[in-house]
Coordinates of N, CA, C and O and ligand atoms in Angstrom, one line a residue:
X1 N 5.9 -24.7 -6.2 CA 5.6 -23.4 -5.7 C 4.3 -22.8 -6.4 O 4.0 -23.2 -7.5
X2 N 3.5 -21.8 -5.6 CA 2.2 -21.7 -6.0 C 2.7 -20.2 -6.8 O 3.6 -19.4 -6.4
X3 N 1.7 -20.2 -7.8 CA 1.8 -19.3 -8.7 C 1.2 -17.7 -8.3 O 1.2 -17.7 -7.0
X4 N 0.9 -16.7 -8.6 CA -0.4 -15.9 -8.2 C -1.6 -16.5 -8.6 O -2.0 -17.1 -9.6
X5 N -2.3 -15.9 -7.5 CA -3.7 -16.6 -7.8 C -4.5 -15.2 -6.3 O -4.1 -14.5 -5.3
X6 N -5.7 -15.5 -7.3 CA -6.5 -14.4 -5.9 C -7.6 -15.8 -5.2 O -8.4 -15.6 -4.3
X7 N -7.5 -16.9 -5.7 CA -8.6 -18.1 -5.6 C -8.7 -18.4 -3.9 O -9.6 -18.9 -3.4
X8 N -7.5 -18.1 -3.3 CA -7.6 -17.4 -1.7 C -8.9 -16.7 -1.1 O -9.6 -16.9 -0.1
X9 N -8.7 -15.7 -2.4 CA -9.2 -14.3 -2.0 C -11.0 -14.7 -1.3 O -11.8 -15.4 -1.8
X10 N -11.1 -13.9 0.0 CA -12.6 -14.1 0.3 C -13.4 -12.7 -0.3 O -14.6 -12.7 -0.3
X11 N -12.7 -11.6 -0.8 CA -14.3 -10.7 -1.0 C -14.3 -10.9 -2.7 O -13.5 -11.5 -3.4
X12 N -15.1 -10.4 -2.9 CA -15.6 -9.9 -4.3 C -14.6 -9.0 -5.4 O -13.5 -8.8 -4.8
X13 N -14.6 -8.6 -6.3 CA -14.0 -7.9 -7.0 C -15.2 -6.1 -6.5 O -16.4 -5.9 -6.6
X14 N -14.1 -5.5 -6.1 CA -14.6 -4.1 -6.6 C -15.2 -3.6 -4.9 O -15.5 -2.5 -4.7
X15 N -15.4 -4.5 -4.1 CA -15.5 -3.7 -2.4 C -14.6 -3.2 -1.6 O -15.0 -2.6 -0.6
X16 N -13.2 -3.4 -1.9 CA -12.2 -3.4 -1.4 C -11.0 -2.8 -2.7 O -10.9 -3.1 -3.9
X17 N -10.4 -2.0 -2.0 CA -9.3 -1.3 -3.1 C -7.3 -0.8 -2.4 O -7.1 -0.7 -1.2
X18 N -7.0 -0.7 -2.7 CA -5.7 -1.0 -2.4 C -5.7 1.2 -2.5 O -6.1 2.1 -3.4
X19 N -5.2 1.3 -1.2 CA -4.6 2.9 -1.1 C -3.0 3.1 -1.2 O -2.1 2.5 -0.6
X20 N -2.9 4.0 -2.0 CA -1.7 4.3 -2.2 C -1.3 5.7 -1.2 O -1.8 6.8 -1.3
X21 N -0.3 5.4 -0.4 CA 0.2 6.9 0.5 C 1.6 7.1 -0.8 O 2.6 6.5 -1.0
X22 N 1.1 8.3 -1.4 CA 2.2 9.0 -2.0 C 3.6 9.7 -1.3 O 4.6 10.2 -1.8
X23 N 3.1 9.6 -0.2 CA 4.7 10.2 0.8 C 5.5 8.7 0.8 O 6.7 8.7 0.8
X24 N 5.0 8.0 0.9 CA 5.7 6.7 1.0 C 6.1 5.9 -0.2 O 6.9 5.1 0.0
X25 N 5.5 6.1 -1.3 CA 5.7 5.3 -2.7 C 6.7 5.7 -2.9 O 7.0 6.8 -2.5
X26 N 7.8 4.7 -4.1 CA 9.0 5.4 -4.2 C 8.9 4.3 -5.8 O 10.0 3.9 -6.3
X27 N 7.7 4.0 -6.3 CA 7.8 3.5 -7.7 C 8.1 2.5 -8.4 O 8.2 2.3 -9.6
X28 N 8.5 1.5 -6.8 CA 9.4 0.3 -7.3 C 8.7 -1.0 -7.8 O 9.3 -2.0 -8.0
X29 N 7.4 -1.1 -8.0 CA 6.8 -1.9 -8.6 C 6.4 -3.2 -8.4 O 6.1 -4.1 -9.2
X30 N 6.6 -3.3 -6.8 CA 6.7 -4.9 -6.4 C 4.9 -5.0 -6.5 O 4.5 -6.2 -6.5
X31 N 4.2 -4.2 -6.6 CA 2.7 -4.5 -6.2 C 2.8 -5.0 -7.8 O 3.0 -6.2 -8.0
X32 N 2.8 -4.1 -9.0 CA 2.3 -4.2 -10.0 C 2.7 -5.8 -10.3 O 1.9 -6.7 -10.5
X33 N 4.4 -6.0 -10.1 CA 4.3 -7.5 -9.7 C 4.0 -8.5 -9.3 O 4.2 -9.5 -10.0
X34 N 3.3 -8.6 -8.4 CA 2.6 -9.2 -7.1 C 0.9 -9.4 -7.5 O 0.3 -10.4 -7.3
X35 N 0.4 -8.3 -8.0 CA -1.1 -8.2 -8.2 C -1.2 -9.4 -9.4 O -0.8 -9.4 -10.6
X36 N -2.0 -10.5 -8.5 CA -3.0 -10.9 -9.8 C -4.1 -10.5 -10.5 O -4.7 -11.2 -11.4
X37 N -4.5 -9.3 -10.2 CA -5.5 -8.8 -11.2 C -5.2 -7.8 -11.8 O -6.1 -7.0 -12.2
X38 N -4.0 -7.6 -11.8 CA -3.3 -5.6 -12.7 C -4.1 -5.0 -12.1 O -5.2 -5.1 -12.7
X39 N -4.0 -4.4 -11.2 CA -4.3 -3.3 -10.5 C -3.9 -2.2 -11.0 O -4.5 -1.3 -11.5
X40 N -2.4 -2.2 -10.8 CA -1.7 -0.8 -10.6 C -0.6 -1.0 -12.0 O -0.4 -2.0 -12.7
X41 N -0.1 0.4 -12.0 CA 0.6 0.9 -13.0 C 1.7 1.7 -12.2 O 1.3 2.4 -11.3
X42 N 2.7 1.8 -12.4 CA 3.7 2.8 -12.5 C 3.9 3.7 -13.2 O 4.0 3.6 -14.5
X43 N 3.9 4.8 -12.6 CA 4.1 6.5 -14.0 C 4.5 7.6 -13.4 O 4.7 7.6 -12.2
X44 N 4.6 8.7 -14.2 CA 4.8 9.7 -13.6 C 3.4 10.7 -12.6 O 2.3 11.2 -13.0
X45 N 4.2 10.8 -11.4 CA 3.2 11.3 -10.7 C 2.6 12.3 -10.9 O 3.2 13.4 -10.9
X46 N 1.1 12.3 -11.3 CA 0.3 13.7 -11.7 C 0.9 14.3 -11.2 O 1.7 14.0 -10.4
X47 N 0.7 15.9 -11.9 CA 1.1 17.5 -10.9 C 0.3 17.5 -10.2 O 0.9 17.7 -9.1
X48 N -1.5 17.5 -9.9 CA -1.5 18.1 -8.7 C -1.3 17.1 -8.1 O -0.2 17.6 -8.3
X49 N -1.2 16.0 -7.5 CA -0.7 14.7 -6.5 C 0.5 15.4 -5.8 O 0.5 15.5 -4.6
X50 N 1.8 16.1 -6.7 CA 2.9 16.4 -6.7 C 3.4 17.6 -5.9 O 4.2 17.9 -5.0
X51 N 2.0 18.3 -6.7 CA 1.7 19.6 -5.6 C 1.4 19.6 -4.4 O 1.9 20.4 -3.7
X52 N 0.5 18.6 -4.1 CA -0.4 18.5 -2.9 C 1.0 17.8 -1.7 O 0.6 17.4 -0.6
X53 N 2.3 17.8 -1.9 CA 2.9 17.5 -1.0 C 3.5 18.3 -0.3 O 3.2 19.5 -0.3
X54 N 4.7 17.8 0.8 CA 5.3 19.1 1.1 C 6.8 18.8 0.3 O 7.2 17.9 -0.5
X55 N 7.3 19.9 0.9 CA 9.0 20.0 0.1 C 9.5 19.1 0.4 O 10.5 18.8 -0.3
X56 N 9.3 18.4 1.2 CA 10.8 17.2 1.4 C 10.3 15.8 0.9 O 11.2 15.0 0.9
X57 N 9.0 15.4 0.6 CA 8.4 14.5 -0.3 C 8.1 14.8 -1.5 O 7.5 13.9 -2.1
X58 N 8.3 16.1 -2.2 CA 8.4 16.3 -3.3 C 10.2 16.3 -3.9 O 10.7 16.1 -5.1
X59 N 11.0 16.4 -2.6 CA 12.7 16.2 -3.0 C 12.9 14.6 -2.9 O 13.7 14.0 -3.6
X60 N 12.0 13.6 -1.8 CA 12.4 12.2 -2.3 C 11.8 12.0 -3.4 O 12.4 11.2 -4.1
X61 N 10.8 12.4 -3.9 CA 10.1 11.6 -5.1 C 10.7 11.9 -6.1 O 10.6 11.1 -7.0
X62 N 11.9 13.6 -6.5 CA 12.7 13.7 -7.4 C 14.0 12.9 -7.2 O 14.8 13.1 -8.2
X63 N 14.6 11.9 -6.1 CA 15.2 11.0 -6.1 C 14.8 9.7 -6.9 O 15.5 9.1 -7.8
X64 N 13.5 9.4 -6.6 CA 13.0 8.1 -7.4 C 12.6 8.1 -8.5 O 12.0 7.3 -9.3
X65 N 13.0 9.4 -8.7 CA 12.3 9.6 -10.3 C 11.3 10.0 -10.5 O 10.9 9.6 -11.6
X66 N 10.6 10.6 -9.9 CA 9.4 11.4 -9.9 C 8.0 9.9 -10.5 O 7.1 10.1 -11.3
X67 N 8.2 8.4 -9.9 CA 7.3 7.8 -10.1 C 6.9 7.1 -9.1 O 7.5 6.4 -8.3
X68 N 5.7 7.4 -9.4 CA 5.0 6.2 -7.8 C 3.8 5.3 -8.8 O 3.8 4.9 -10.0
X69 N 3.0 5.1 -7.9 CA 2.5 3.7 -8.3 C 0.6 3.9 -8.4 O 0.0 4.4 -7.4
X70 N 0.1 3.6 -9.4 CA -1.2 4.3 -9.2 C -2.3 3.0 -9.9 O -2.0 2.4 -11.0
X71 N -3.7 2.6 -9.1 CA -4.7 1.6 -9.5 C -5.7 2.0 -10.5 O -6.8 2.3 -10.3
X72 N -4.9 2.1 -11.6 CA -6.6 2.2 -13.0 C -7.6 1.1 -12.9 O -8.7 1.0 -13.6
X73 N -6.8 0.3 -11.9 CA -7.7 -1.3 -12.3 C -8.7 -1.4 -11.2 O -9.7 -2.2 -11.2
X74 N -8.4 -0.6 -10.3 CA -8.5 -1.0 -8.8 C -10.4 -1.2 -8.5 O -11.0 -1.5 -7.4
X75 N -10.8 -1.0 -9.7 CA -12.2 -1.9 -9.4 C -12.0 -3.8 -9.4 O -12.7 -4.8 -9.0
X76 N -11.0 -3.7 -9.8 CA -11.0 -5.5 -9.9 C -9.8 -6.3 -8.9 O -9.2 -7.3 -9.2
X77 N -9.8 -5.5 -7.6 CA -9.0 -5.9 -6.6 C -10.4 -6.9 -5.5 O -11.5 -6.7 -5.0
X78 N -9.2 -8.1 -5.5 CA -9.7 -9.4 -4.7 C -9.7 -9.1 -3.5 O -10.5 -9.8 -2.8
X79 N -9.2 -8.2 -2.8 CA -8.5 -8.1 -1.7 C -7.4 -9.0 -1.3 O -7.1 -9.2 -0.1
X80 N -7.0 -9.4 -1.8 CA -5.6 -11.0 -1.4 C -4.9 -10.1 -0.6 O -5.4 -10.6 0.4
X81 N -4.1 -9.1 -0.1 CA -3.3 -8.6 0.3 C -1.9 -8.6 -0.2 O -1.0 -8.0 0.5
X82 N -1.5 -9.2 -1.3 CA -0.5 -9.4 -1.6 C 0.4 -8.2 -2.3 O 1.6 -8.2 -2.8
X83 N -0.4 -7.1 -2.1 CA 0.4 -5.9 -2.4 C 1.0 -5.0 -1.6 O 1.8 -4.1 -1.8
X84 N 0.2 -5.6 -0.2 CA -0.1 -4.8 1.1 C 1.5 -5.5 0.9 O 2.2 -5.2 -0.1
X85 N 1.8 -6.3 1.9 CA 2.9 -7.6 2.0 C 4.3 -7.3 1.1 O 5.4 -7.2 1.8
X86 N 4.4 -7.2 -0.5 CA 4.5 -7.1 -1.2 C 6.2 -5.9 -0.8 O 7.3 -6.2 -0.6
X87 N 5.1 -4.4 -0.7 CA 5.1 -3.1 -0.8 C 7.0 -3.1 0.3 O 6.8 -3.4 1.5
X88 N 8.1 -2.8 -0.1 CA 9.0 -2.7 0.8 C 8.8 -1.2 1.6 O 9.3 -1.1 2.7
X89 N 8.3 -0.2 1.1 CA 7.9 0.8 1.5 C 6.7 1.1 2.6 O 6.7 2.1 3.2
X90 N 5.8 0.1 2.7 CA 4.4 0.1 3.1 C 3.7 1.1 3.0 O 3.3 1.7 3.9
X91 N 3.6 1.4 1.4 CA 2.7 2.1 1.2 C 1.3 2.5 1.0 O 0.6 3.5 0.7
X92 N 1.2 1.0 1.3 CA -0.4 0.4 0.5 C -1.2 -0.2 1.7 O -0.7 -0.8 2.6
X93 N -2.4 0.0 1.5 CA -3.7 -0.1 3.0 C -4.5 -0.7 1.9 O -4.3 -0.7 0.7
X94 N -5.3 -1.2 2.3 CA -6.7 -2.0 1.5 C -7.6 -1.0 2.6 O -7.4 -0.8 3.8
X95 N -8.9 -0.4 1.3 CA -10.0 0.4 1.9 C -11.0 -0.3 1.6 O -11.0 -1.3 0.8
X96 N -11.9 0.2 2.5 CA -13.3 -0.5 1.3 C -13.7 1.1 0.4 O -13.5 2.3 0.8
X97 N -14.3 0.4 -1.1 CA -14.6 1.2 -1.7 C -16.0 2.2 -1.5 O -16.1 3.3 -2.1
X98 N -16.7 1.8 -0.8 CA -18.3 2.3 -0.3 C -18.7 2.2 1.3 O -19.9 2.5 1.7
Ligands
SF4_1 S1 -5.1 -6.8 -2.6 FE1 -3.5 -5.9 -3.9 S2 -2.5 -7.6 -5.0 FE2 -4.5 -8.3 -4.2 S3 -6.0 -8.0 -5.9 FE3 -6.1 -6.2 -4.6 S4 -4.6 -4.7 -5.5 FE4 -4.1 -6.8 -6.3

């Protein structure tokens, strides 16, 4: 069985970035799993992110524990999709960065 690897990957590091829909994250971590290049992190969702919702996605995200899923790395995404895929939620889109 093949390991992770982005050596698939056709773009560059850093043109393409993985989007996170915060109504839909629920913090479970299969990306941070999945990502060969540590993209993302799991934490507690900033306040204003938290704020910026409405009430009934601010009451599931206090089910999940107030954590969703966030890219500090996300300059060094292959584009592989494997987080897209990954995501049991589908929370995650690949943008281009520019
Ligand atoms: S597409 Fe997703 S899994 Fe692949 S490198 Fe980018 S952030 Fe990581």
């Amino acid at each position: 069985m093949r390991g992770k690897s982005t050596a698939d990957c056709k773009q560059k590091a850093g043109v393409i970035a993985p989007v996170i829909d915060l109504k839909r994250c629920e913090g479970k971590a299969d990306c941070l799993d999945v990502c060969p290049e540590n993209v993302f992190e799991i934490r507690r969702i900033d306040e204003v992110d938290y704020l910026s919702l409405d009430l009934m996605h601010r009451l599931k995200l206090r089910v999940h524990g107030m954590k969703v899923a966030y890219t500090p790395n996300a300059d060094a995404c292959r584009s592989c999709g494997l987080c897209v895929t990954a995501c049991p939620e589908r929370a995650i889109t690949l943008a281009r960065t520019a």
